[in-house]
CSV table of C-alpha atoms and ligand atoms in Angstrom, one decimal:
chain,number,residue,atom,x,y,z
A,1,MET,CA,20.7,41.9,-76.5
A,2,ASP,CA,23.3,43.5,-78.8
A,3,LEU,CA,23.7,42.4,-82.4
A,4,ILE,CA,27.0,40.6,-81.8
A,5,THR,CA,25.6,38.4,-79.0
A,6,THR,CA,22.5,37.6,-81.0
A,7,THR,CA,24.6,36.6,-84.0
A,8,LEU,CA,26.8,34.4,-81.8
A,9,ASN,CA,23.8,32.7,-80.3
A,10,ILE,CA,22.2,32.0,-83.7
A,11,GLU,CA,25.5,30.6,-84.9
A,12,LYS,CA,25.8,28.4,-81.9
A,13,TYR,CA,22.3,27.1,-82.7
A,14,VAL,CA,23.0,26.6,-86.4
A,15,LEU,CA,26.3,24.7,-85.5
A,16,GLY,CA,24.3,22.4,-83.2
A,17,LEU,CA,26.2,23.6,-80.2
A,18,GLN,CA,23.0,24.7,-78.5
A,19,GLN,CA,20.2,22.3,-77.6
A,20,MET,CA,16.8,23.2,-79.2
A,21,PRO,CA,14.1,23.6,-78.6
A,22,LYS,CA,13.6,24.5,-75.0
A,23,SER,CA,10.2,25.7,-74.0
A,24,LEU,CA,9.1,29.1,-72.5
A,25,GLU,CA,6.0,29.6,-70.5
A,26,VAL,CA,4.6,32.7,-68.7
A,27,VAL,CA,2.8,32.4,-65.4
A,28,LEU,CA,0.8,35.6,-64.9
A,29,SER,CA,0.2,35.3,-61.2
A,30,PRO,CA,1.2,33.2,-58.2
A,31,ALA,CA,-2.3,31.8,-58.1
A,32,LEU,CA,-1.5,30.1,-61.5
A,33,LEU,CA,1.9,28.7,-60.5
A,34,SER,CA,0.4,25.3,-59.6
A,35,GLU,CA,-0.8,24.9,-63.2
A,36,VAL,CA,2.8,24.5,-64.5
A,37,ASP,CA,5.6,22.1,-63.7
A,38,ILE,CA,8.7,24.1,-62.6
A,39,VAL,CA,10.8,21.1,-61.7
A,40,GLY,CA,14.2,21.2,-63.4
A,41,LYS,CA,13.4,24.5,-65.2
A,42,ASN,CA,14.9,28.0,-65.0
A,43,VAL,CA,12.4,30.2,-63.2
A,44,VAL,CA,12.6,34.0,-63.5
A,45,VAL,CA,10.7,35.7,-60.8
A,46,ILE,CA,9.4,39.1,-62.0
A,47,ASP,CA,8.4,41.9,-59.7
A,48,ILE,CA,9.4,44.9,-61.7
A,49,LEU,CA,7.9,47.4,-59.2
A,50,ARG,CA,9.9,47.0,-57.2
A,51,ALA,CA,11.4,43.9,-55.5
A,52,THR,CA,13.3,42.3,-58.4
A,53,SER,CA,14.6,45.6,-59.7
A,54,THR,CA,15.8,46.5,-56.1
A,55,ILE,CA,17.5,43.1,-55.8
A,56,CYS,CA,19.4,43.7,-59.0
A,57,THR,CA,20.4,47.2,-58.0
A,58,ALA,CA,21.6,46.0,-54.6
A,59,LEU,CA,23.9,43.4,-56.2
A,60,HIS,CA,25.1,45.9,-58.7
A,61,HIS,CA,26.0,48.2,-55.9
A,62,GLY,CA,28.1,45.6,-54.1
A,63,ALA,CA,25.8,43.7,-51.9
A,64,LEU,CA,27.1,40.2,-51.3
A,65,GLY,CA,23.7,38.7,-51.5
A,66,VAL,CA,20.0,39.2,-51.0
A,67,LYS,CA,18.1,36.7,-48.9
A,68,PRO,CA,14.4,36.8,-49.8
A,69,VAL,CA,12.2,35.9,-46.8
A,70,THR,CA,8.4,35.7,-46.6
A,71,HIS,CA,7.9,37.0,-43.1
A,72,ALA,CA,9.1,40.2,-41.6
A,73,GLU,CA,9.9,38.6,-38.3
A,74,GLU,CA,12.4,36.3,-40.1
A,75,ALA,CA,14.1,39.2,-41.7
A,76,ALA,CA,14.3,41.0,-38.4
A,77,LEU,CA,16.0,38.0,-36.7
A,78,LEU,CA,18.8,38.0,-39.4
A,79,LYS,CA,19.9,41.5,-38.2
A,80,ASP,CA,21.5,39.7,-35.2
A,81,ILE,CA,23.9,37.9,-37.5
A,82,GLY,CA,24.9,41.0,-39.5
A,83,TYR,CA,22.3,41.3,-42.2
A,84,ILE,CA,20.9,44.6,-43.4
A,85,THR,CA,17.2,44.3,-43.0
A,86,ALA,CA,14.8,45.5,-45.6
A,87,ALA,CA,11.0,45.3,-45.4
A,88,GLU,CA,8.0,46.6,-47.4
A,89,ARG,CA,4.3,46.0,-47.1
A,90,ASN,CA,1.7,47.6,-49.4
A,91,GLY,CA,4.4,49.9,-50.8
A,92,GLU,CA,5.6,51.3,-47.5
A,93,LYS,CA,8.7,50.6,-45.4
A,94,LEU,CA,8.0,48.7,-42.3
A,95,PRO,CA,9.2,50.5,-39.1
A,96,GLY,CA,12.2,49.2,-37.3
A,97,PHE,CA,14.0,47.9,-40.5
A,98,ASP,CA,17.1,49.4,-42.0
A,99,MET,CA,15.5,49.9,-45.5
A,100,GLY,CA,12.3,49.6,-47.4
A,101,ASN,CA,12.1,48.4,-51.0
A,102,SER,CA,13.4,51.4,-53.0
A,103,PRO,CA,16.3,50.7,-55.3
A,104,PHE,CA,17.6,54.2,-54.4
A,105,GLU,CA,18.3,53.0,-50.9
A,106,CYS,CA,20.9,50.6,-52.3
A,107,MET,CA,23.0,53.4,-53.9
A,108,ASP,CA,24.6,55.2,-50.9
A,109,GLY,CA,27.2,52.6,-50.1
A,110,LYS,CA,25.1,51.1,-47.2
A,111,VAL,CA,24.7,47.6,-48.9
A,112,LYS,CA,28.3,47.2,-50.1
A,113,ASP,CA,29.9,44.0,-48.9
A,114,LYS,CA,26.8,43.2,-46.9
A,115,TYR,CA,24.0,40.6,-47.0
A,116,ILE,CA,20.5,41.9,-47.1
A,117,ALA,CA,17.4,40.1,-45.7
A,118,LEU,CA,14.5,41.4,-47.8
A,119,THR,CA,10.8,40.8,-47.3
A,120,THR,CA,8.2,42.4,-49.6
A,121,THR,CA,4.5,42.0,-50.2
A,122,ASN,CA,4.7,39.8,-53.3
A,123,GLY,CA,8.2,39.4,-54.9
A,124,THR,CA,10.1,37.7,-52.1
A,125,LYS,CA,7.1,35.4,-51.4
A,126,CYS,CA,7.2,34.3,-55.0
A,127,ILE,CA,10.9,33.5,-54.9
A,128,GLU,CA,10.2,31.3,-51.9
A,129,MET,CA,7.5,29.4,-54.0
A,130,THR,CA,10.1,28.1,-56.5
A,131,ASP,CA,11.2,24.8,-54.8
A,132,GLY,CA,12.3,22.2,-57.4
A,133,ALA,CA,13.4,24.7,-60.0
A,134,ALA,CA,16.8,24.1,-61.6
A,135,ASN,CA,17.7,27.8,-61.2
A,136,VAL,CA,15.8,30.7,-59.8
A,137,LEU,CA,16.7,34.2,-61.2
A,138,SER,CA,15.4,37.6,-60.5
A,139,GLY,CA,14.2,39.6,-63.5
A,140,SER,CA,14.3,43.3,-64.3
A,141,PHE,CA,14.5,45.7,-67.2
A,142,LEU,CA,17.8,47.0,-65.7
A,143,ASN,CA,19.6,43.9,-66.7
A,144,ILE,CA,17.3,42.4,-69.3
A,145,SER,CA,19.9,41.6,-72.0
A,146,SER,CA,22.3,39.8,-69.6
A,147,LEU,CA,19.4,37.9,-68.2
A,148,ALA,CA,18.3,36.9,-71.7
A,149,ASN,CA,21.8,35.7,-72.6
A,150,TRP,CA,22.1,33.7,-69.4
A,151,LEU,CA,18.8,31.9,-70.2
A,152,ILE,CA,19.9,31.3,-73.8
A,153,ASP,CA,23.1,29.7,-72.7
A,154,SER,CA,21.3,27.3,-70.3
A,155,PRO,CA,19.7,24.2,-71.8
A,156,ASN,CA,16.7,24.3,-69.4
A,157,ASP,CA,13.1,25.1,-70.1
A,158,ILE,CA,12.1,28.5,-68.9
A,159,ILE,CA,9.2,29.8,-66.8
A,160,LEU,CA,8.7,33.6,-66.5
A,161,PHE,CA,6.9,33.9,-63.2
A,162,CYS,CA,5.1,37.2,-62.7
A,163,ALA,CA,4.5,38.2,-59.0
A,164,GLY,CA,1.5,40.4,-59.7
A,165,TRP,CA,-0.2,41.9,-56.7
A,166,LYS,CA,-1.7,39.6,-54.1
A,167,ASP,CA,-2.4,36.8,-56.6
A,168,LYS,CA,-3.9,39.2,-59.2
A,169,VAL,CA,-2.3,39.7,-62.6
A,170,ASN,CA,-0.6,43.1,-63.0
A,171,MET,CA,0.4,45.1,-66.0
A,172,GLU,CA,4.1,45.9,-65.3
A,173,ASP,CA,5.2,42.3,-64.7
A,174,THR,CA,3.2,41.1,-67.7
A,175,LEU,CA,4.8,43.8,-69.8
A,176,PHE,CA,8.3,42.7,-68.7
A,177,ALA,CA,7.5,39.0,-69.3
A,178,GLY,CA,6.6,40.1,-72.9
A,179,ALA,CA,9.8,42.0,-73.3
A,180,LEU,CA,12.0,39.1,-72.1
A,181,ALA,CA,10.0,36.6,-74.2
A,182,LEU,CA,10.6,38.6,-77.3
A,183,LYS,CA,14.4,38.6,-76.6
A,184,LEU,CA,14.2,34.8,-76.2
A,185,LYS,CA,11.7,34.0,-79.0
A,186,SER,CA,14.2,32.8,-81.6
A,187,PHE,CA,15.8,30.3,-79.1
A,188,VAL,CA,12.7,28.7,-77.5
A,189,GLU,CA,9.5,27.1,-78.4
A,190,ILE,CA,6.5,29.0,-77.2
A,191,ASP,CA,3.2,27.2,-76.9
A,192,CYS,CA,1.6,29.4,-74.2
A,193,ASP,CA,-1.1,32.0,-74.7
A,194,SER,CA,0.1,34.0,-71.6
A,195,ALA,CA,3.4,34.4,-73.3
A,196,GLN,CA,1.8,35.4,-76.6
A,197,MET,CA,-0.4,37.9,-74.9
A,198,ALA,CA,2.5,39.4,-72.9
A,199,MET,CA,4.6,39.8,-76.1
A,200,GLN,CA,1.7,41.5,-77.8
A,201,ILE,CA,1.3,43.9,-74.8
A,202,TYR,CA,5.0,44.8,-74.9
A,203,ARG,CA,5.1,45.2,-78.7
A,204,ASN,CA,2.2,47.6,-78.6
A,205,ASN,CA,3.5,49.7,-75.7
A,206,SER,CA,7.3,49.5,-75.6
A,207,ASP,CA,7.6,53.2,-76.7
A,208,ARG,CA,5.2,54.5,-74.1
A,209,ILE,CA,5.7,52.3,-71.0
A,210,ILE,CA,5.1,54.9,-68.3
A,211,ASP,CA,2.0,56.2,-70.1
A,212,PHE,CA,0.7,52.7,-70.5
A,213,LEU,CA,1.2,52.0,-66.9
A,214,LYS,CA,-0.5,55.1,-65.6
A,215,ASP,CA,-3.9,53.2,-65.4
A,216,SER,CA,-2.4,50.3,-63.5
A,217,SER,CA,-3.2,49.7,-59.8
A,218,HIS,CA,0.4,49.6,-58.6
A,219,TYR,CA,1.4,52.7,-60.5
A,220,LYS,CA,-1.4,54.5,-58.8
A,221,ARG,CA,-0.5,53.0,-55.4
A,222,LEU,CA,3.2,53.9,-55.7
A,223,SER,CA,2.3,57.4,-57.0
A,224,ARG,CA,0.1,58.0,-53.9
A,225,LEU,CA,3.2,57.1,-51.9
A,226,HIS,CA,5.4,59.5,-53.9
A,227,HIS,CA,7.5,56.7,-55.5
A,228,GLU,CA,7.4,58.1,-59.1
A,229,GLU,CA,11.2,58.3,-59.3
A,230,ASP,CA,11.5,54.6,-58.4
A,231,MET,CA,9.1,53.7,-61.2
A,232,ILE,CA,11.0,55.7,-63.8
A,233,TYR,CA,14.3,54.1,-62.6
A,234,CYS,CA,12.9,50.6,-62.8
A,235,PHE,CA,11.9,51.0,-66.5
A,236,GLN,CA,15.4,51.8,-67.7
A,237,GLU,CA,16.8,49.0,-69.9
A,238,ASP,CA,20.3,47.5,-69.6
A,239,ILE,CA,21.9,49.9,-67.2
A,240,MET,CA,23.6,46.9,-65.4
A,241,ASP,CA,24.7,43.5,-66.3
A,242,CYS,CA,24.6,41.3,-63.2
A,243,VAL,CA,22.2,38.4,-63.2
A,244,PRO,CA,20.8,37.6,-59.7
A,245,VAL,CA,20.8,33.8,-59.2
A,246,LEU,CA,19.5,32.0,-56.1
A,247,LYS,CA,22.2,29.9,-54.4
A,248,ASN,CA,21.5,28.2,-51.1
A,249,GLY,CA,18.5,30.5,-50.5
A,250,ILE,CA,20.4,33.7,-51.3
A,251,LEU,CA,20.4,35.7,-54.5
A,252,VAL,CA,23.9,36.4,-55.6
A,253,ALA,CA,25.3,38.1,-58.7
A,254,TYR,CA,26.3,35.8,-61.5
B,1,3SL,O1,5.2,43.4,-53.7
B,1,3SL,C1,6.4,43.6,-53.8
B,1,3SL,O2,7.2,42.6,-53.7
B,1,3SL,C2,6.9,45.0,-53.8
B,1,3SL,O3,7.9,45.0,-54.9
B,1,3SL,C3,5.9,46.0,-53.9
B,1,3SL,S1,6.4,47.6,-53.8
B,1,3SL,O4,6.8,48.1,-55.1
B,1,3SL,O5,7.5,47.7,-52.9
B,1,3SL,O6,5.3,48.4,-53.3
């Protein structure tokens, strides 16, 4: 967040124009989601490598919306009504779909003015787990400051929901949850050890993110599949300002 926005937000709080405190919790894996109450809260789904970074990129490059779906068959059916179909499992594009899950596939004009039906191993499944939330947003480093400002301006409590990998905790989503929690820290109450841990991890590694992630399982998986460029891309901060928000089951740019 830039200095002017931070100052304005602090002024709003001091003048009593902003409700305080709202709470912030971090959920480190889908297996832990049932332990928190998401009803009426703003839930940020985080799948940094790569689903939620790809969603943000698609909207930035002119896609009208991204519909997250759990099953590949469901995504395939949406082709009949004009959707671009995108499908990934275990890091690889599924045959028969228009795209996989690489952000670079959204940059050649193909997604402009189109709706995309996207299914991925973890990220899209998590978006579909957020029934009852007041708002569902998709998180990425690419738009982290705009996302933080959106959350600061909303009165609702916040859940940062890390997709992880197949119910396991992962390093990259935890790292991002820490980075976002640090941006929100002055505006929320944090009584959550997962959030404290995530912030500590980001603080200790923010100047060496790629090095830090080299030991992570998904870094190794995506490296084996030659997706290093995607990873470098996904760790750029604030290169776009759209905030993907779920409206009637479709993520659209706010
Ligand atoms: O699991 C997911 O949702 C994907 O983002 C994984 S991958 O980066 O496309 O392998």
